[in-house]
CSV table of C-alpha atoms in Angstrom, one decimal:
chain,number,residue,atom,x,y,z
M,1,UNK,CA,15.7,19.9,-8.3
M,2,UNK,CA,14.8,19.3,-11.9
M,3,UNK,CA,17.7,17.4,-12.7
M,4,UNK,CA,16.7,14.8,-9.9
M,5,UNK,CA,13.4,14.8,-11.0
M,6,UNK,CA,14.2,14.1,-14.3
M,7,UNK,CA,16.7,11.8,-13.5
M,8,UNK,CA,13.5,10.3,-11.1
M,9,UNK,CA,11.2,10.1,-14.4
M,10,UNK,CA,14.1,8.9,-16.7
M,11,UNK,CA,14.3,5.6,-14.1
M,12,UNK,CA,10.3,5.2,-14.3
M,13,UNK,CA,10.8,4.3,-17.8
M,14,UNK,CA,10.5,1.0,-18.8
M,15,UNK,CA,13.7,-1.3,-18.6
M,16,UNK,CA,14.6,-2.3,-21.8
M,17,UNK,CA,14.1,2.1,-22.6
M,18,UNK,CA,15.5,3.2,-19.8
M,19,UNK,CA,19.1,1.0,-20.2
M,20,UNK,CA,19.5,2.2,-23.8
M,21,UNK,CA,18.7,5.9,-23.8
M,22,UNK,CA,18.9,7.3,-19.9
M,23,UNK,CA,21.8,7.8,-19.4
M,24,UNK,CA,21.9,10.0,-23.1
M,25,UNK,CA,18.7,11.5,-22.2
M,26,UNK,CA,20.6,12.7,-18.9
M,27,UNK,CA,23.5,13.6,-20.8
M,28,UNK,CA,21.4,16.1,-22.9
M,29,UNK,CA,19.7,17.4,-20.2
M,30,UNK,CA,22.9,18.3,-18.5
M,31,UNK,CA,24.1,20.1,-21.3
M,32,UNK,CA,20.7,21.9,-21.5
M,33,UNK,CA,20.9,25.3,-19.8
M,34,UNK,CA,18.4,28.0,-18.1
M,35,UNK,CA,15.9,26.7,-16.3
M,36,UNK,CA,12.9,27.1,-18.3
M,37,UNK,CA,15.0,24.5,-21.4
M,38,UNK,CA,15.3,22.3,-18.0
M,39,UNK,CA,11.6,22.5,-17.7
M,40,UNK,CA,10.8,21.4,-21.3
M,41,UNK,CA,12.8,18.8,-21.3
M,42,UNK,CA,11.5,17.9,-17.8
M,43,UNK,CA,7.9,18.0,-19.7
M,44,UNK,CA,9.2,15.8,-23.0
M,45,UNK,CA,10.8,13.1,-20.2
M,46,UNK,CA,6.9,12.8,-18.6
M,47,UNK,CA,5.3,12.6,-22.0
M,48,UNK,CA,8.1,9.7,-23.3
M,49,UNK,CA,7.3,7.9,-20.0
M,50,UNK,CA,3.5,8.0,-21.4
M,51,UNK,CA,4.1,7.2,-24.6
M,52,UNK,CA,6.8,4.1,-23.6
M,53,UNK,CA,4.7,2.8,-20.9
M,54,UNK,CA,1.4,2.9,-23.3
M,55,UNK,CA,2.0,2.7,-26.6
M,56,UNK,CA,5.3,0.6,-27.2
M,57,UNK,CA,4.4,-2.7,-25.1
M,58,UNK,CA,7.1,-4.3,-27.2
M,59,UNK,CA,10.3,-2.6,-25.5
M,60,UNK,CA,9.3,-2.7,-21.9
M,61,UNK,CA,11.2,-6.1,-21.2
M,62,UNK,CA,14.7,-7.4,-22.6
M,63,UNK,CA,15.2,-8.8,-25.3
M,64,UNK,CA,15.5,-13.1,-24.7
M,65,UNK,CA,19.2,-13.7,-25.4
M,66,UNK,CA,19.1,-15.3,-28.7
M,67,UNK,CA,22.5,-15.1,-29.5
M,68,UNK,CA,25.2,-13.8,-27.3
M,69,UNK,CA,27.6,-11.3,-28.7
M,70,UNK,CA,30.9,-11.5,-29.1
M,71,UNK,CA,31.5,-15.2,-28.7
M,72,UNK,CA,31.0,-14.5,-24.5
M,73,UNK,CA,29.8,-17.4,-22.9
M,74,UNK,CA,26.5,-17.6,-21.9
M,75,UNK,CA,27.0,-18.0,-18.1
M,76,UNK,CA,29.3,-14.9,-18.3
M,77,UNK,CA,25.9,-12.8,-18.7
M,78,UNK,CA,24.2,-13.7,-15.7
M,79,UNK,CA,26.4,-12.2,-13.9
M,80,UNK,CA,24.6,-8.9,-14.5
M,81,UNK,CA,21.3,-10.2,-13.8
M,82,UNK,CA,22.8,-10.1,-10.2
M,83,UNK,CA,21.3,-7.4,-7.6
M,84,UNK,CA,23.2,-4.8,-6.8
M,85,UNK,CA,24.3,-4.5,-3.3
M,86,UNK,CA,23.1,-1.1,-3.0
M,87,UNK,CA,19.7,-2.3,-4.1
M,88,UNK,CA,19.9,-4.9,-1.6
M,89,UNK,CA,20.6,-2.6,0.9
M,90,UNK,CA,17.9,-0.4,-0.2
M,91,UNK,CA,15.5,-3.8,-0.7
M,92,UNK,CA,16.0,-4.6,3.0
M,93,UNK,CA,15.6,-0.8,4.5
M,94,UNK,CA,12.2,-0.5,2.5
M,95,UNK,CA,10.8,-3.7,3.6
M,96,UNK,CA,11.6,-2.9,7.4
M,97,UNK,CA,10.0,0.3,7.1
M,98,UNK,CA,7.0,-1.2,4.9
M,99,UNK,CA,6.7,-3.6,8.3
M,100,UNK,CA,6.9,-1.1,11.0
M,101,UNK,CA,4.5,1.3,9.5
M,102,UNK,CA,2.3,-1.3,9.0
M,103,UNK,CA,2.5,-2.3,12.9
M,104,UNK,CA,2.5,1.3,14.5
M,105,UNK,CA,-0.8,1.4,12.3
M,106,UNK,CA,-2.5,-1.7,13.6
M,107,UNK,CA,-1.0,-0.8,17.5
M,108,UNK,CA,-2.3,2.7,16.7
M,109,UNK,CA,-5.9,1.6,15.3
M,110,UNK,CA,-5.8,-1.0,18.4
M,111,UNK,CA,-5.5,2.0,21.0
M,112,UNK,CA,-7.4,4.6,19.7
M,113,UNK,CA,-10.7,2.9,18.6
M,114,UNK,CA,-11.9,6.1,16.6
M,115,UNK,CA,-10.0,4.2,13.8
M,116,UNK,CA,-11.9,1.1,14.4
M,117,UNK,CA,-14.8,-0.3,15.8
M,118,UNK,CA,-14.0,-2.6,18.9
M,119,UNK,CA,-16.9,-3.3,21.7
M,120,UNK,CA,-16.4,-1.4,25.0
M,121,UNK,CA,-18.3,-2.0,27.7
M,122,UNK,CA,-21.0,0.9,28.7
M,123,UNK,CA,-22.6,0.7,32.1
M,124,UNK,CA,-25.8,2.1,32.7
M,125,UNK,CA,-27.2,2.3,36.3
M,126,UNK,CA,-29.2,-0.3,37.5
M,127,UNK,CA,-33.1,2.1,37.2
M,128,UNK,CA,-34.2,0.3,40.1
M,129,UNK,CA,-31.2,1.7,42.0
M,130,UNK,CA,-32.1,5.1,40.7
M,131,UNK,CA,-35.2,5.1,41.8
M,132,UNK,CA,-34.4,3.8,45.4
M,133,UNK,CA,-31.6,6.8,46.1
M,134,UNK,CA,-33.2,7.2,50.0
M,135,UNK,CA,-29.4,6.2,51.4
M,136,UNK,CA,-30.0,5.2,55.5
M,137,UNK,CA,-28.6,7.7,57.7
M,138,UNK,CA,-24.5,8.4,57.7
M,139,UNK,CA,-24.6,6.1,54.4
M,140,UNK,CA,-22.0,7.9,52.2
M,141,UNK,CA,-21.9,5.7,49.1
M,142,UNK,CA,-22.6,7.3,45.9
M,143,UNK,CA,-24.7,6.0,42.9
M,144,UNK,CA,-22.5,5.9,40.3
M,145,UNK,CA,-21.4,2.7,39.1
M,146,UNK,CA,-19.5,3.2,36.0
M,147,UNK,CA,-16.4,1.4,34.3
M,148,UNK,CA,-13.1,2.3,35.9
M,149,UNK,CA,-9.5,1.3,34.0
M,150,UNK,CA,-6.6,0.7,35.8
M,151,UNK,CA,-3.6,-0.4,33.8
M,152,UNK,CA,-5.8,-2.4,31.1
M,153,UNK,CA,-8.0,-3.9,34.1
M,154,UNK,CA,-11.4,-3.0,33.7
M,155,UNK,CA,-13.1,-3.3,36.8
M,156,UNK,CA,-17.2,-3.1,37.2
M,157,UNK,CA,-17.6,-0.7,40.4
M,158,UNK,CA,-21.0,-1.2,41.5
M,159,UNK,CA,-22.1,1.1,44.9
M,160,UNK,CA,-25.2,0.7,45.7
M,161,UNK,CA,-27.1,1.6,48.8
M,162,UNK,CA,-26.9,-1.4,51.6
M,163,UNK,CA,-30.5,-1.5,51.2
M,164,UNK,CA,-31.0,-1.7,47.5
M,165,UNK,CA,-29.5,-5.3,48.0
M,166,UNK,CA,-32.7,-6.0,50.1
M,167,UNK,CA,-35.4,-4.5,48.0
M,168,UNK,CA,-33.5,-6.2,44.9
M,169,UNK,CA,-33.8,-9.5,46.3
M,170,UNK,CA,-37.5,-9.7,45.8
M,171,UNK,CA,-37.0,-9.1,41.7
M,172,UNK,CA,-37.2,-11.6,39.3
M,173,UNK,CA,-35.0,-14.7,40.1
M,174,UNK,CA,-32.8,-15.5,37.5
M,175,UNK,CA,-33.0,-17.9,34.8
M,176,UNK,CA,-30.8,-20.7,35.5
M,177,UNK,CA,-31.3,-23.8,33.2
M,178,UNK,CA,-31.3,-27.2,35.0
M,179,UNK,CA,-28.8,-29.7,34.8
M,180,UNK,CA,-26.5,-31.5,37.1
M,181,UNK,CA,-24.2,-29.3,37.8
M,182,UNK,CA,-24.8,-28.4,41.6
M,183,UNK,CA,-25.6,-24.2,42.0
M,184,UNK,CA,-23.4,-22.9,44.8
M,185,UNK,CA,-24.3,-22.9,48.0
M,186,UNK,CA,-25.6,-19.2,48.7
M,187,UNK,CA,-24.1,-17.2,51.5
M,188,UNK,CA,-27.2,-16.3,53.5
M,189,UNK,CA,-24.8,-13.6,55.5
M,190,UNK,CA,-24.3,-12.0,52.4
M,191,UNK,CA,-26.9,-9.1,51.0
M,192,UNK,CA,-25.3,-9.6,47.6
M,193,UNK,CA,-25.9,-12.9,46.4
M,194,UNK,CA,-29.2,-11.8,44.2
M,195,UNK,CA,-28.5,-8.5,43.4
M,196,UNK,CA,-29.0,-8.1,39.6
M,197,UNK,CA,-27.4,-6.3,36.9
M,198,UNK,CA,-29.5,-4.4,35.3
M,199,UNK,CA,-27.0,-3.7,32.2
M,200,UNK,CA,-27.8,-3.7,28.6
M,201,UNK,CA,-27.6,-7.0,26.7
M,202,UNK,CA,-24.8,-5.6,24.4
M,203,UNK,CA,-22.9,-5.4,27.7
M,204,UNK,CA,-23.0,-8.4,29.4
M,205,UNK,CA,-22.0,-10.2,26.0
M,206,UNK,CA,-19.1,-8.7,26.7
M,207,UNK,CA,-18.2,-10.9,28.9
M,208,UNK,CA,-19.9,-13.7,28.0
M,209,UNK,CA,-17.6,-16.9,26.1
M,210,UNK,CA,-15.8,-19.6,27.6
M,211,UNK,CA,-12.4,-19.1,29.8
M,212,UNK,CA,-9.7,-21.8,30.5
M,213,UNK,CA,-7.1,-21.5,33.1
M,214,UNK,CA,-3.4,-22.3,31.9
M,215,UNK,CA,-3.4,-25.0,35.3
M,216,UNK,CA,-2.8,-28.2,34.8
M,217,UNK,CA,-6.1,-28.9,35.5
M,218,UNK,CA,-7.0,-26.8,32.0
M,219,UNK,CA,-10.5,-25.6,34.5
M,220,UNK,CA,-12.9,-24.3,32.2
M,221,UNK,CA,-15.1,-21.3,32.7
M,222,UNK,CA,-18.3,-20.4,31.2
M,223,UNK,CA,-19.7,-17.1,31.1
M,224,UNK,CA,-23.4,-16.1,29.8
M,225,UNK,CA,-26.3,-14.1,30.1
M,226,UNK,CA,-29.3,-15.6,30.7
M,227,UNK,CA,-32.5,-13.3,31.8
M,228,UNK,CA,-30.5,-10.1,31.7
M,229,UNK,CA,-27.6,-11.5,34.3
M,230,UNK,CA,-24.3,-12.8,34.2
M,231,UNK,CA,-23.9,-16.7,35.0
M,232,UNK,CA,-21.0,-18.4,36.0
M,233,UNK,CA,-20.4,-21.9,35.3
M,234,UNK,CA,-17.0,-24.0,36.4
M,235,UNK,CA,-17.4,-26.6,34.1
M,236,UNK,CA,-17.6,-29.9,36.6
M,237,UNK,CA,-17.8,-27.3,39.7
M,238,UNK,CA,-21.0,-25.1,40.5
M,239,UNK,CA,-23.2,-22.6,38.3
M,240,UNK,CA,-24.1,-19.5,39.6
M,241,UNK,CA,-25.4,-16.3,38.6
M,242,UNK,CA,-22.9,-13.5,38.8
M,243,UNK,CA,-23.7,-10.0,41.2
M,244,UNK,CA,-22.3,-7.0,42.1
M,245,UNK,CA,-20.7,-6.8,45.5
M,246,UNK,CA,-21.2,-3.6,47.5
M,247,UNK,CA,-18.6,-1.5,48.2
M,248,UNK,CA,-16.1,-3.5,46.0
M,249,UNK,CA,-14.6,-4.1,42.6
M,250,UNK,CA,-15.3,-7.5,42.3
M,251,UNK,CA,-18.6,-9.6,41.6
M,252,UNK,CA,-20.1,-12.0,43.9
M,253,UNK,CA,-20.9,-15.8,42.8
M,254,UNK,CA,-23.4,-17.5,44.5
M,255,UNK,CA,-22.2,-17.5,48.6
M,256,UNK,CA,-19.8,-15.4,50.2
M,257,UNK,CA,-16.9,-16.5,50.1
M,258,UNK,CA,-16.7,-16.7,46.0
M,259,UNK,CA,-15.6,-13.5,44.4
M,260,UNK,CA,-15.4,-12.8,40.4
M,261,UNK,CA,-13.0,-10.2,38.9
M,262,UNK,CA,-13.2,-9.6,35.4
M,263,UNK,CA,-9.9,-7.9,33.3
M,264,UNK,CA,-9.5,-6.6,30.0
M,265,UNK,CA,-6.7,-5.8,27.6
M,266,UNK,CA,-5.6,-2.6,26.6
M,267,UNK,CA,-8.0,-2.6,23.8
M,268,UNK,CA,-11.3,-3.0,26.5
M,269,UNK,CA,-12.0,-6.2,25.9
M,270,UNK,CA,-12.7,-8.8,28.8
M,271,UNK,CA,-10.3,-11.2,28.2
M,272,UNK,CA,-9.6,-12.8,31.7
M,273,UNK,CA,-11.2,-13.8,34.8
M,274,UNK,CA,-10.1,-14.7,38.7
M,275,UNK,CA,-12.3,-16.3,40.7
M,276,UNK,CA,-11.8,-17.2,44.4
M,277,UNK,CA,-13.8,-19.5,46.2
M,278,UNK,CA,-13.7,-22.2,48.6
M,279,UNK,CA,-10.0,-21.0,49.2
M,280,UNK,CA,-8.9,-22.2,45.5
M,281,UNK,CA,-8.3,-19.2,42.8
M,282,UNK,CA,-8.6,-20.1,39.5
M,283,UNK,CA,-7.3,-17.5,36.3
M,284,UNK,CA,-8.9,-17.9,33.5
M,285,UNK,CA,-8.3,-16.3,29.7
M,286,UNK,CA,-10.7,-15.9,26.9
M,287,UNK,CA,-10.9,-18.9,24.8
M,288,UNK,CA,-13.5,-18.2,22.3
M,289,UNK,CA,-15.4,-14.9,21.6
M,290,UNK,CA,-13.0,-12.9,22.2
M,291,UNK,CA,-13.6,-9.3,20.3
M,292,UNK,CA,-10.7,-8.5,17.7
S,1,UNK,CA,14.6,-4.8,-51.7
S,2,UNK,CA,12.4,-2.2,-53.3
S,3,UNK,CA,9.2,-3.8,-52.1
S,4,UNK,CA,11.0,-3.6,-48.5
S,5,UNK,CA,11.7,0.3,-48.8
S,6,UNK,CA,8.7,1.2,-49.9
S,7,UNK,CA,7.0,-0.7,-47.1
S,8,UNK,CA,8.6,2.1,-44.8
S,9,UNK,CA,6.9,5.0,-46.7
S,10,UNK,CA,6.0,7.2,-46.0
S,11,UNK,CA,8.0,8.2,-42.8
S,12,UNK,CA,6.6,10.4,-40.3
S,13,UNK,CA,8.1,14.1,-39.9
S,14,UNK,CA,10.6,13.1,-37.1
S,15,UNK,CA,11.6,9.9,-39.0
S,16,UNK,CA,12.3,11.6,-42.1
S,17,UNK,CA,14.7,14.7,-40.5
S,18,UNK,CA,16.4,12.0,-38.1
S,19,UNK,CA,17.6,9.9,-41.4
S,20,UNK,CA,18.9,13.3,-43.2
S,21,UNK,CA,20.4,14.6,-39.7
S,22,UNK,CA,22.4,11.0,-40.2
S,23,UNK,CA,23.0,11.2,-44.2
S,24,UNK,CA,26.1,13.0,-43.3
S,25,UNK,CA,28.1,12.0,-40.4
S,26,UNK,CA,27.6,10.1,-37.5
S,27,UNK,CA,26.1,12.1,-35.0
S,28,UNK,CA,24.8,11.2,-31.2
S,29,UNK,CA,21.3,12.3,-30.0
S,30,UNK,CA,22.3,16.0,-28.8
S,31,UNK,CA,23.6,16.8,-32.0
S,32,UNK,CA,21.0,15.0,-34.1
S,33,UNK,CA,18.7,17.4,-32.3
S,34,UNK,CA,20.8,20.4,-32.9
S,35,UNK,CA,21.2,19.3,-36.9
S,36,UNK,CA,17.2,18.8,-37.1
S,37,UNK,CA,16.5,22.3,-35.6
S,38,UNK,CA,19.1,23.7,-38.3
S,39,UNK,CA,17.7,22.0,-41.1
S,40,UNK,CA,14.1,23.1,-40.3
S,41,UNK,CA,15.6,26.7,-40.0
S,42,UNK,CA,14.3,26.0,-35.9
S,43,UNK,CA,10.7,25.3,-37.3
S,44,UNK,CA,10.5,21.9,-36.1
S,45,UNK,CA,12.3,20.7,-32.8
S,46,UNK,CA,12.8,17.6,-31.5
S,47,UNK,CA,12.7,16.6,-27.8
S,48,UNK,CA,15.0,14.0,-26.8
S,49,UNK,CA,11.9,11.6,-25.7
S,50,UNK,CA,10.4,11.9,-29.4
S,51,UNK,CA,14.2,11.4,-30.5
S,52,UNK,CA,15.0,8.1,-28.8
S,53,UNK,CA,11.4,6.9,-28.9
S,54,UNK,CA,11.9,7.0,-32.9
S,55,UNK,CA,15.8,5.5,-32.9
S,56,UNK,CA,14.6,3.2,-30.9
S,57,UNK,CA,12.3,2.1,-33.5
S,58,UNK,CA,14.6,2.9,-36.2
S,59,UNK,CA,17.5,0.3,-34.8
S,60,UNK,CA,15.0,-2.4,-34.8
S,61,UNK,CA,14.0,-1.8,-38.4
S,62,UNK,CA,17.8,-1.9,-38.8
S,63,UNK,CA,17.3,1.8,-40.4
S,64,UNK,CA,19.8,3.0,-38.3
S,65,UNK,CA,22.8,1.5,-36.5
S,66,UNK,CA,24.5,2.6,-33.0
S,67,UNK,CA,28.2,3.1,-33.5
S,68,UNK,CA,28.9,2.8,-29.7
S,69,UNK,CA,31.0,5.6,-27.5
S,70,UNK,CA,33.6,7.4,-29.4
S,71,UNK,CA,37.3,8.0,-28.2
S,72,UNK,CA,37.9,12.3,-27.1
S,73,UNK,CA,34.7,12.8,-26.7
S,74,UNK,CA,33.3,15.2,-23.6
S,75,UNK,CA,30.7,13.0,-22.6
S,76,UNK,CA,31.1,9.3,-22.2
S,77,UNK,CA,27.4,9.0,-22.0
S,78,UNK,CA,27.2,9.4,-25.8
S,79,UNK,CA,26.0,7.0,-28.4
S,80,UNK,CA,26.8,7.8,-32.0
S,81,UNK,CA,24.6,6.5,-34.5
S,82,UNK,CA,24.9,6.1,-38.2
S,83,UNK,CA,22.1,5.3,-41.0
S,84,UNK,CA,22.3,1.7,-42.3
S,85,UNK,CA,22.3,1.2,-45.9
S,86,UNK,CA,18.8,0.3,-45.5
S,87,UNK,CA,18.1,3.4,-44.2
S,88,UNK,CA,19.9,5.5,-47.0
S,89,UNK,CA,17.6,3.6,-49.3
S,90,UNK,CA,14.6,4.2,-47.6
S,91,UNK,CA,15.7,7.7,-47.0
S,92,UNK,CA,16.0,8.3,-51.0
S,93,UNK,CA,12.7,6.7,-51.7
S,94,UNK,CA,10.9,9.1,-49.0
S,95,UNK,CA,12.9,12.1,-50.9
S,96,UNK,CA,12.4,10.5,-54.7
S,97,UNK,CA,8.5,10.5,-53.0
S,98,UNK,CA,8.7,14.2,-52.1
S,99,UNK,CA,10.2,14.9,-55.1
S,100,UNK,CA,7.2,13.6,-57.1
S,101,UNK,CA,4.5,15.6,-54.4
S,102,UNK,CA,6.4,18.7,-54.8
S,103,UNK,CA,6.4,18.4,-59.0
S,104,UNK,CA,3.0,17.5,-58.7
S,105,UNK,CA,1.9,20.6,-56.2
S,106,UNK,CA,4.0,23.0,-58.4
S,107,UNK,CA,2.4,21.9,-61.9
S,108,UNK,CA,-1.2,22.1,-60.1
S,109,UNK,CA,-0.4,25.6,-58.3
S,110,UNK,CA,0.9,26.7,-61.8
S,111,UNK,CA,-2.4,25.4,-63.6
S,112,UNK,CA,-5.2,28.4,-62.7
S,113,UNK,CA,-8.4,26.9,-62.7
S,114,UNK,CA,-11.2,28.1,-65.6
S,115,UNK,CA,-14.2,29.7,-64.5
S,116,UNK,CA,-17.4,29.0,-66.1
């Protein structure tokens, strides 16, 4: 044991050193016995590597080859300047192992966010559907929206009572700014068209940025929230405000027959969107804001 | 030449025993060690990283020269080394330098001082 360290502290030293003496510094060490004569000289090795490394600036590279001994040719030295194989070897096994180490850290860090701070959505119950918990009679659907994950699809569950839709619908419309691009037709069958998510803001930018579809038709989708509330825009199609559908893991978009499913990546964040409507389905990815 | 020597003086403790270990014979580092122990009666030892540290320094000044391997020996790892002629002369100036401390400390040990 202290014959490899030593021999690890005579290689620390610095090259021009180390190529003169090491191997005669080994030599005595070797011929050294008992173990505590093993321990000095262990001792004078770590202090030499001090004192070469600090105080003698002048020996810690080669010599330039001013003259070349013995009448050799000069491009007969290079030959030793030449890397071992074994330090190739060794080069090549430390640089792979450098790499993966480095990887498994990030993919590590990536899936166990206690190592770094990544958004995840947090869903807090709409209050209003708090306070309005008087389910009609042989309702069995439970309060409790939260955020579910199913094989790195996160999926906004949202059950509210069938009548929370109706006493919903007389809160504050959303804000939709004007423009010409036509709102989609609402659904007046459906009791979940102006529902409203009653989310923090910090949430809903979650999902908020723009998503383009790998079609041909590159369809680009725009996400934002506008008066607390998710609105959906397919640029050059229809804008609508985004809303929980009852009963169901998907979102609702204006009429009835247009539903919104947001997905996430193993990390938690939103990073794609299907949306079916008018019997088209369009799958969109995260092309800016996404959350790294 | 003498301006040159004296330019080396003094020499430092480990300097000085590593010339006489050398005066002799050519020796490599273990036994340089072993010679500088013996001639300090084991008073003063020398680690082989103070040992090589001063060689080292001592080859560049061209004080001392490396001989190279030598033929029978047990250890092929050893270097023999052997003091220049620079060295010898810098060697007898350090000990013609001693000389004159140690006349000077004997004559003023001898002298006992007055008292008023």
């Amino acid at each position: 044991m202290l014959r490899v360290l030593h021999h690890l502290v005579l290689r620390a030293h610095p090259p021009y050193f180390r190529q003169r003496f090491a191997e005669e510094m080994q030599s005595i060490f070797d011929q050294t016995g008992g173990t505590l004569a093993a321990a000095g000289l262990l001792v004078d090795a770590i202090l030499s590597l001090g004192r070469q490394w600090t105080l003698r600036p002048e020996f810690w590279e080669e010599p330039a080859l001013a003259a070349v001994g013995h009448g050799a040719p000069l491009f007969s030295m290079l030959d030793s300047n030449k890397p071992r194989t074994s330090a190739l070897v060794y080069g090549a096994f430390m640089s792979a192992l450098v790499l993966n180490g480095v990887c498994w850290t990030m993919g590590y860090a990536w899936n166990h966010p206690t190592f770094m701070e990544i958004r995840q959505p947090v869903i807090v119950p709409p209050a209003s559907w708090k306070v309005r918990t008087t389910p009609p009679p042989g309702a069995t659907t439970s309060a409790e929206p939260g955020l579910y994950t199913d094989e790195g699809r996160v999926v906004l569950i949202f059950n509210a009572p069938a009548h929370a839709s109706v006493d919903a619908s007389t809160a504050d419309q959303p804000s939709v700014p004007t423009s010409t691009i036509p709102e989609y037709p609402a659904d007046p069958s459906s009791n979940s068209a102006n529902l409203s998510v009653d989310s923090p803001p910090s949430v809903l930018r979650s999902y908020t940025g723009t998503y383009v579809s790998n079609s041909a038709e590159r369809e680009r989708v725009i996400v934002t929230a506008d008066g607390g509330r998710l609105q959906l825009e397919v640029v050059g199609a229809f804008r609508s405000p985004l809303a929980p559908l009852p009963k169901s893991q998907l979102l609702a978009c204006g009429g009835g027959d247009c539903r919104v499913a947001f997905s996430s990546s193993a990390g938690g964040t939103v990073d794609r969107i299907e949306i079916q409507y008018a019997g088209r389905e369009i799958e969109a990815f995260r092309a800016q804001g996404a959350v790294f | 030449m003498r301006s040159d020597i004296s330019s080396f003086l003094p020499l430092s403790a480990a300097t000085l025993h590593i010339l006489l270990s050398l005066a002799g014979e050519e020796l490599h580092g273990y036994a340089i060690m072993q010679e500088v122990q013996r001639q300090s009666e084991g008073k003063y030892k020398l680690g082989p990283g103070t040992l090589y540290d001063n060689l080292q320094k001592m080859i560049d000044r061209r004080l001392v020269e490396e001989v190279g391997q030598k033929e029978g020996d047990d250890d092929p790892r050893r270097r023999y080394y052997r003091l220049s002629s620079l060295g010898r002369g810098v060697l007898a100036a350090e000990i013609g330098r001693l000389d004159g401390v140690v006349r000077e400390g004997k004559l003023r040990l001898q002298t006992r001082p007055r008292r008023a």
